CSV table of C-alpha atoms in Angstrom, one decimal:
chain,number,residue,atom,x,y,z
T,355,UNK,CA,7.7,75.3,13.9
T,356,UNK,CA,4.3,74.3,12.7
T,357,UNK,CA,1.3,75.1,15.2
T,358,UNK,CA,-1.1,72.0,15.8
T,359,UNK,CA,-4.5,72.8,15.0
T,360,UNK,CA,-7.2,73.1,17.6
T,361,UNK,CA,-10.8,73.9,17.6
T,362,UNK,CA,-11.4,77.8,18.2
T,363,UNK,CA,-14.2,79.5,19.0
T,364,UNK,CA,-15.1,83.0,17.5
T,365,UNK,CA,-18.6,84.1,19.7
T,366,UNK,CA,-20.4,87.1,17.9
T,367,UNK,CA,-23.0,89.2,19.8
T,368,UNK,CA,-26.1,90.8,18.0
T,369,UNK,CA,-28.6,92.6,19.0
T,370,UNK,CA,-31.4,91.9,16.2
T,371,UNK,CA,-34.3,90.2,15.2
T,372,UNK,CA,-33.8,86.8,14.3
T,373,UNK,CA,-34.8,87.4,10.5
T,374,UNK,CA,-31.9,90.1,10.5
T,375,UNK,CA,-29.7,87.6,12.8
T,376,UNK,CA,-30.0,84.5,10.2
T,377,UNK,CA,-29.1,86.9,7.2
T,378,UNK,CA,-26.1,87.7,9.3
T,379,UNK,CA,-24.8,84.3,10.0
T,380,UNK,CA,-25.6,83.4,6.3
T,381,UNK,CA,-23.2,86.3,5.2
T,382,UNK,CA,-20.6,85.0,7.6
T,383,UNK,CA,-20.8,81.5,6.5
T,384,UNK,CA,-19.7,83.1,2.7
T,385,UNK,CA,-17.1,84.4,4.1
T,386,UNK,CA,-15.9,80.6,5.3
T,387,UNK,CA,-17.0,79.4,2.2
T,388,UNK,CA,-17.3,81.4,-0.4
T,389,UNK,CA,-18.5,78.4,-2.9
T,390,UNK,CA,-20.1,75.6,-1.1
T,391,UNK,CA,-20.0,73.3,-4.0
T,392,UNK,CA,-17.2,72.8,-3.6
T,393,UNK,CA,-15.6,69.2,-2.9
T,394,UNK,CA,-14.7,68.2,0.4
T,395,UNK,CA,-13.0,69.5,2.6
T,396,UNK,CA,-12.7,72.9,3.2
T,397,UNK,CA,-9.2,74.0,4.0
T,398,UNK,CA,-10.1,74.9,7.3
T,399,UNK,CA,-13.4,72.8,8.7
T,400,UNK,CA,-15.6,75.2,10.2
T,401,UNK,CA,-19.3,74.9,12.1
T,402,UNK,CA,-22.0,77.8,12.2
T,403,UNK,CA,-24.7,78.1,15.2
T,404,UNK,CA,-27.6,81.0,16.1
T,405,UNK,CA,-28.6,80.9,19.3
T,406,UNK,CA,-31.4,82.9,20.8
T,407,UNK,CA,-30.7,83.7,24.3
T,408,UNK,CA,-33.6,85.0,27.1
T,409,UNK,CA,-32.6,88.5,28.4
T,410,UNK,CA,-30.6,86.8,31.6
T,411,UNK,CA,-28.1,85.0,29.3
T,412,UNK,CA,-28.1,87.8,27.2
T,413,UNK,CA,-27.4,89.9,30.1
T,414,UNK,CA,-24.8,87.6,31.5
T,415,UNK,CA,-23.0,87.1,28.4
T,416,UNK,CA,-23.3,90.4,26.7
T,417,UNK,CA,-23.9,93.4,29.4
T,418,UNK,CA,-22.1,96.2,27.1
T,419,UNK,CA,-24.0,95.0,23.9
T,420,UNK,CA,-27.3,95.4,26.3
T,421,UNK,CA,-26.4,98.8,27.2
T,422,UNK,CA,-25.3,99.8,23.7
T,423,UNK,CA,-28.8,98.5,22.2
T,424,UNK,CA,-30.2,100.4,25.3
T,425,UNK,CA,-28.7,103.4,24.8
T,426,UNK,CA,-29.3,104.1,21.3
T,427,UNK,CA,-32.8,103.4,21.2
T,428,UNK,CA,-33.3,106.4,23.6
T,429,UNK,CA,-31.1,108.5,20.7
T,430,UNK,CA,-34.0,107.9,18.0
């Protein structure tokens, strides 16, 4: 039996700057599409987004990727 398709959403947490953040996302977007000259369309269609979030959202969204960040810094 054959699966219908359906948008899904993969959500990735960083704790970066948004230099470091961009390169990040560019790497990941390779990964989806490894040659972009390609012709249209790509097997599976796909959509990329960075979004800077204040330190509430952050804190709503990612609480143990806070602490983490948190954490280490006081190991260096």
């Amino acid at each position: 039996m054959t699966e219908e398709r359906s948008v899904q959403e993969l959500r990735l947490g960083l704790y970066a700057t948004p230099a470091r953040a961009e390169e990040i996302k560019r790497r990941i977007e390779h990964l989806l599409c490894p040659d972009p000259g390609h012709a249209p369309p790509c097997p599976v269609p796909w959509s990329a987004m960075l979004l800077g979030l204040s330190t509430q959202e952050a804190r709503e969204a990612y609480p143990e990727l806070l602490d983490q960040a948190e954490a280490e810094r006081h190991l260096s």
